[in-house]
Structures are given as structure tokens and as C-alpha cells.
mmCIF file of C-alpha atoms in Angstrom:
data_model
loop_
_atom_site.group_PDB
_atom_site.id
_atom_site.type_symbol
_atom_site.label_atom_id
_atom_site.label_comp_id
_atom_site.label_asym_id
_atom_site.label_seq_id
_atom_site.Cartn_x
_atom_site.Cartn_y
_atom_site.Cartn_z
ATOM 1 C CA MET A 12 13.906 10.103 44.619
ATOM 2 C CA SER A 13 11.345 12.834 44.912
ATOM 3 C CA ILE A 14 9.451 13.542 41.641
ATOM 4 C CA THR A 15 7.610 17.057 41.127
ATOM 5 C CA ILE A 16 5.704 18.629 38.222
ATOM 6 C CA THR A 17 5.150 21.785 37.228
ATOM 7 C CA ARG A 18 3.768 23.905 34.336
ATOM 8 C CA VAL A 19 6.422 25.528 32.462
ATOM 9 C CA THR A 20 6.351 29.503 33.167
ATOM 10 C CA LYS A 21 8.402 32.362 32.192
ATOM 11 C CA ALA A 22 10.179 31.404 35.805
ATOM 12 C CA ASN A 23 11.271 27.715 34.784
ATOM 13 C CA ALA A 24 11.184 28.046 30.388
ATOM 14 C CA GLU A 25 14.440 26.910 30.288
ATOM 15 C CA ASP A 26 13.002 23.779 30.467
ATOM 16 C CA LEU A 27 11.265 24.075 27.359
ATOM 17 C CA ARG A 28 15.105 23.449 25.986
ATOM 18 C CA LEU A 29 15.247 19.791 27.312
ATOM 19 C CA PRO A 30 17.810 18.057 24.863
ATOM 20 C CA ASN A 31 16.313 15.060 23.233
ATOM 21 C CA GLN A 32 18.136 11.734 23.948
ATOM 22 C CA PRO A 33 18.485 8.306 22.418
ATOM 23 C CA PHE A 34 15.654 5.942 22.331
ATOM 24 C CA GLU A 35 16.028 2.304 21.745
ATOM 25 C CA ARG A 36 13.830 0.988 18.684
ATOM 26 C CA PHE A 37 14.039 -2.924 19.193
ATOM 27 C CA GLY A 38 10.714 -3.490 17.199
ATOM 28 C CA HIS A 39 7.610 -2.634 15.724
ATOM 29 C CA MET A 40 3.543 -1.842 16.509
ATOM 30 C CA GLN A 41 1.246 -3.537 13.721
ATOM 31 C CA VAL A 42 -1.802 -2.358 13.606
ATOM 32 C CA THR A 43 -5.197 -3.712 11.831
ATOM 33 C CA ARG A 44 -8.640 -3.073 11.621
ATOM 34 C CA ASP A 45 -11.656 -4.931 11.175
ATOM 35 C CA GLU A 46 -15.543 -4.850 11.432
ATOM 36 C CA THR A 47 -14.930 -5.620 15.708
ATOM 37 C CA GLY A 48 -12.119 -2.601 16.382
ATOM 38 C CA TRP A 49 -8.544 -2.259 15.972
ATOM 39 C CA HIS A 50 -6.419 -4.565 16.785
ATOM 40 C CA HIS A 51 -2.297 -4.444 17.448
ATOM 41 C CA HIS A 52 0.609 -7.178 17.763
ATOM 42 C CA GLU A 53 4.535 -6.527 18.186
ATOM 43 C CA THR A 54 7.389 -8.110 15.865
ATOM 44 C CA LYS A 55 10.758 -7.602 17.248
ATOM 45 C CA ASP A 56 13.535 -6.091 15.031
ATOM 46 C CA ASP A 57 16.530 -8.487 14.158
ATOM 47 C CA VAL A 58 18.886 -5.307 14.823
ATOM 48 C CA ILE A 59 18.197 -3.368 17.930
ATOM 49 C CA SER A 60 18.814 0.335 16.894
ATOM 50 C CA ALA A 61 19.066 4.312 18.751
ATOM 51 C CA GLN A 62 17.025 7.330 17.621
ATOM 52 C CA THR A 63 17.139 10.362 18.464
ATOM 53 C CA PHE A 64 14.358 13.262 17.635
ATOM 54 C CA PRO A 65 15.602 16.448 16.178
ATOM 55 C CA GLU A 66 15.673 19.244 18.930
ATOM 56 C CA GLU A 67 12.342 21.809 18.951
ATOM 57 C CA HIS A 68 13.410 25.128 19.173
ATOM 58 C CA TYR A 69 10.447 25.566 21.432
ATOM 59 C CA GLN A 70 9.500 29.043 22.674
ATOM 60 C CA LEU A 71 7.038 29.478 25.444
ATOM 61 C CA VAL A 72 4.937 31.915 23.507
ATOM 62 C CA ASP A 73 3.881 29.707 20.953
ATOM 63 C CA ILE A 74 3.498 26.984 23.159
ATOM 64 C CA ASP A 75 0.792 28.976 25.935
ATOM 65 C CA ARG A 76 -0.649 29.977 22.832
ATOM 66 C CA LEU A 77 -1.862 26.477 21.889
ATOM 67 C CA GLY A 78 -1.858 25.057 25.389
ATOM 68 C CA PHE A 79 0.950 24.383 28.085
ATOM 69 C CA ALA A 80 3.872 22.674 28.372
ATOM 70 C CA LEU A 81 5.149 20.416 32.275
ATOM 71 C CA SER A 82 8.549 19.711 33.378
ATOM 72 C CA ALA A 83 9.093 16.820 35.806
ATOM 73 C CA TYR A 84 11.499 17.481 38.327
ATOM 74 C CA ARG A 85 13.631 14.446 40.034
ATOM 75 C CA ASP A 86 15.649 15.832 42.887
ATOM 76 C CA GLY A 87 15.632 19.265 41.762
ATOM 77 C CA GLN A 88 16.390 18.507 38.071
ATOM 78 C CA CYS A 89 14.546 19.011 34.936
ATOM 79 C CA VAL A 90 14.295 14.994 33.438
ATOM 80 C CA GLY A 91 11.002 15.193 31.448
ATOM 81 C CA LEU A 92 8.868 17.573 29.537
ATOM 82 C CA ALA A 93 5.651 17.110 27.666
ATOM 83 C CA THR A 94 3.799 19.967 25.493
ATOM 84 C CA PHE A 95 -0.015 20.156 25.350
ATOM 85 C CA GLU A 96 -2.220 21.501 22.719
ATOM 86 C CA TYR A 97 -5.686 21.989 22.742
ATOM 87 C CA GLN A 98 -8.183 20.853 20.078
ATOM 88 C CA PHE A 99 -11.389 21.881 18.645
ATOM 89 C CA ASN A 100 -12.965 18.606 19.723
ATOM 90 C CA LYS A 101 -12.501 18.671 23.746
ATOM 91 C CA LEU A 102 -9.161 16.975 23.051
ATOM 92 C CA VAL A 103 -6.050 17.823 24.539
ATOM 93 C CA TYR A 104 -3.159 16.405 21.965
ATOM 94 C CA LEU A 105 -0.153 15.407 23.464
ATOM 95 C CA ALA A 106 2.440 16.845 21.187
ATOM 96 C CA ASP A 107 5.741 15.421 23.035
ATOM 97 C CA LEU A 108 6.375 13.781 25.647
ATOM 98 C CA LYS A 109 10.422 12.868 26.502
ATOM 99 C CA VAL A 110 11.853 11.912 29.628
ATOM 100 C CA ASN A 111 15.934 11.815 29.888
ATOM 101 C CA ALA A 112 17.139 8.196 29.355
ATOM 102 C CA ASP A 113 18.574 7.566 33.236
ATOM 103 C CA ALA A 114 15.338 8.703 34.406
ATOM 104 C CA ARG A 115 12.950 6.372 32.638
ATOM 105 C CA HIS A 116 11.000 3.835 33.978
ATOM 106 C CA GLN A 117 10.391 5.187 37.230
ATOM 107 C CA GLY A 118 6.559 6.711 36.447
ATOM 108 C CA ILE A 119 7.889 10.082 35.381
ATOM 109 C CA ALA A 120 5.666 9.851 31.848
ATOM 110 C CA SER A 121 2.687 8.803 33.622
ATOM 111 C CA ALA A 122 3.086 11.789 36.432
ATOM 112 C CA LEU A 123 3.475 14.096 33.749
ATOM 113 C CA LEU A 124 -0.100 13.253 31.653
ATOM 114 C CA ASP A 125 -1.454 12.580 35.183
ATOM 115 C CA ALA A 126 -1.059 16.391 35.880
ATOM 116 C CA ALA A 127 -1.892 17.307 32.465
ATOM 117 C CA LYS A 128 -5.287 15.537 32.887
ATOM 118 C CA LEU A 129 -6.422 17.973 35.260
ATOM 119 C CA ILE A 130 -5.327 21.479 33.446
ATOM 120 C CA ALA A 131 -7.173 19.797 30.145
ATOM 121 C CA GLN A 132 -10.462 18.733 32.375
ATOM 122 C CA GLN A 133 -10.237 22.499 34.258
ATOM 123 C CA HIS A 134 -10.074 23.701 30.602
ATOM 124 C CA GLY A 135 -13.157 21.847 29.550
ATOM 125 C CA CYS A 136 -11.323 18.697 27.732
ATOM 126 C CA ALA A 137 -12.522 15.530 27.760
ATOM 127 C CA GLY A 138 -9.766 13.758 26.765
ATOM 128 C CA MET A 139 -6.486 13.388 25.176
ATOM 129 C CA CYS A 140 -5.333 12.101 22.206
ATOM 130 C CA THR A 141 -1.170 11.828 20.486
ATOM 131 C CA ILE A 142 0.197 10.004 18.115
ATOM 132 C CA ALA A 143 3.308 7.376 18.005
ATOM 133 C CA GLN A 144 5.407 6.181 15.015
ATOM 134 C CA GLY A 145 4.750 2.432 14.937
ATOM 135 C CA SER A 146 8.959 2.462 15.015
ATOM 136 C CA ASN A 147 8.586 3.187 18.694
ATOM 137 C CA LEU A 148 7.782 0.255 20.652
ATOM 138 C CA ALA A 149 8.705 1.296 23.716
ATOM 139 C CA ALA A 150 5.949 4.557 23.256
ATOM 140 C CA ASN A 151 3.519 2.294 21.542
ATOM 141 C CA ARG A 152 3.547 0.071 24.787
ATOM 142 C CA PHE A 153 3.412 2.951 27.154
ATOM 143 C CA TYR A 154 0.848 4.714 25.572
ATOM 144 C CA LEU A 155 -1.143 1.511 26.053
ATOM 145 C CA HIS A 156 -0.237 0.392 29.039
ATOM 146 C CA TYR A 157 -1.507 3.895 30.678
ATOM 147 C CA GLY A 158 -4.741 3.212 28.777
ATOM 148 C CA PHE A 159 -4.787 5.155 25.612
ATOM 149 C CA GLN A 160 -6.727 3.268 22.725
ATOM 150 C CA ILE A 161 -5.701 2.831 19.163
ATOM 151 C CA GLY A 162 -7.942 5.426 17.207
ATOM 152 C CA GLY A 163 -6.354 5.237 13.764
ATOM 153 C CA LEU A 164 -3.498 4.353 11.561
ATOM 154 C CA GLU A 165 -1.561 6.549 9.169
ATOM 155 C CA THR A 166 0.419 5.525 6.707
ATOM 156 C CA PHE A 167 1.245 8.370 3.920
ATOM 157 C CA ARG A 168 2.852 10.799 6.263
ATOM 158 C CA TYR A 169 6.366 9.650 5.597
ATOM 159 C CA GLN A 170 6.058 8.914 2.134
ATOM 160 C CA PHE A 171 8.285 11.288 0.440
ATOM 161 C CA THR A 172 11.024 11.705 3.117
ATOM 162 C CA GLN A 173 14.064 9.369 4.402
ATOM 163 C CA ALA A 174 11.354 7.624 6.618
ATOM 164 C CA ALA A 175 9.480 6.074 3.621
ATOM 165 C CA GLY A 176 7.414 3.089 5.002
ATOM 166 C CA GLU A 177 7.430 4.296 8.839
ATOM 167 C CA CYS A 178 3.341 4.928 9.944
ATOM 168 C CA ASP A 179 1.914 6.921 12.751
ATOM 169 C CA ILE A 180 -0.719 4.923 15.131
ATOM 170 C CA HIS A 181 -3.169 7.536 16.533
ATOM 171 C CA TYR A 182 -3.958 7.418 20.058
ATOM 172 C CA TRP A 183 -6.847 8.604 22.042
ATOM 173 C CA LEU A 184 -8.040 8.901 25.877
ATOM 174 C CA SER A 185 -10.962 9.533 27.499
ATOM 175 C CA PHE A 186 -11.145 11.053 31.069
#
């Protein structure tokens, strides 16, 4: 198996249409903060469910205006995509990270972030930030394992939606 990470350009802009695939929802990351900092623990769901995010309909001109995108290829086929946006605070925001279900747990997401760090550093960034829903335990585990630190908890974003009660956990990583 050969993994290649490539910046998305006009030549491979079709990679921006990589479809979202289901992921398992099997638990929650619970986050608290006290005088010593952020803390977390996991709770397992009684029932495992699946979720698929809506398609984004990315346009390369918009991606390039805000930042950049990277594609991951396994044996010549696009199996992963990450989009990034430069922020005012010398951080690059990981806006989207997806890997095809049959390509997960093979280091592809980490390879995408490794490549993004180099591009972001060349752009003057000192770190990366992102968010994950508290109900996406696999994503939260990945970010912590990769080296991100919890930097915030947002509990109101979904208040007036079908996802009322959901939260976003904010992560940051210094380079």
C-alpha cells in the first residue's frame, strides 16, 4: 500500500467532491474545566449508530481564497481529503477531514495533517486548530492521540437545531 499526499489544484480539483461516508457514533467525549485546566472522559453509548455528514460542494476558488486543501491517495485513488483555512491568530483551521471508510486506521489522516503542518509553517502559522462534536468519539480520540490539546467547549451552537444538546470541543496544536 502506497499513500501519497497532494495539494489540491485545478489538476485534481475533482478530489474536492470526495463523498462523505458514514462513521460510527459509539460514545461521547465529556469535557470539563477547573482551576487546573481542561479534563475529559469518555462515555459509551448503549446503542451504536452511524452518521454521515452532508456533502459540502467545495469550490477550489473558495478553498484557495481561504487556505488550501490536501488529498490522500492510496494506490492512485483518492481516499482522503482535508481542507484548511488560515486564521488571523497564526493558526490554520482544519475545517474538514475525511477518509473513506475502507481506508481508515491506516495513518492517512495523520499523513494529511503532517503535510498540512509544513504548508502552514511556510505560511507563517504557529499551530493548528479544529473542532469535533462531542458525540464523535473516534474523531476526539484521533485529535488527542495526534497531539492536539483541548482549548474550549461550545455548548450552544446546536441549540435551535435537530442536534440540540450536542457540543463542539475545540482543539489546538502548537507546531
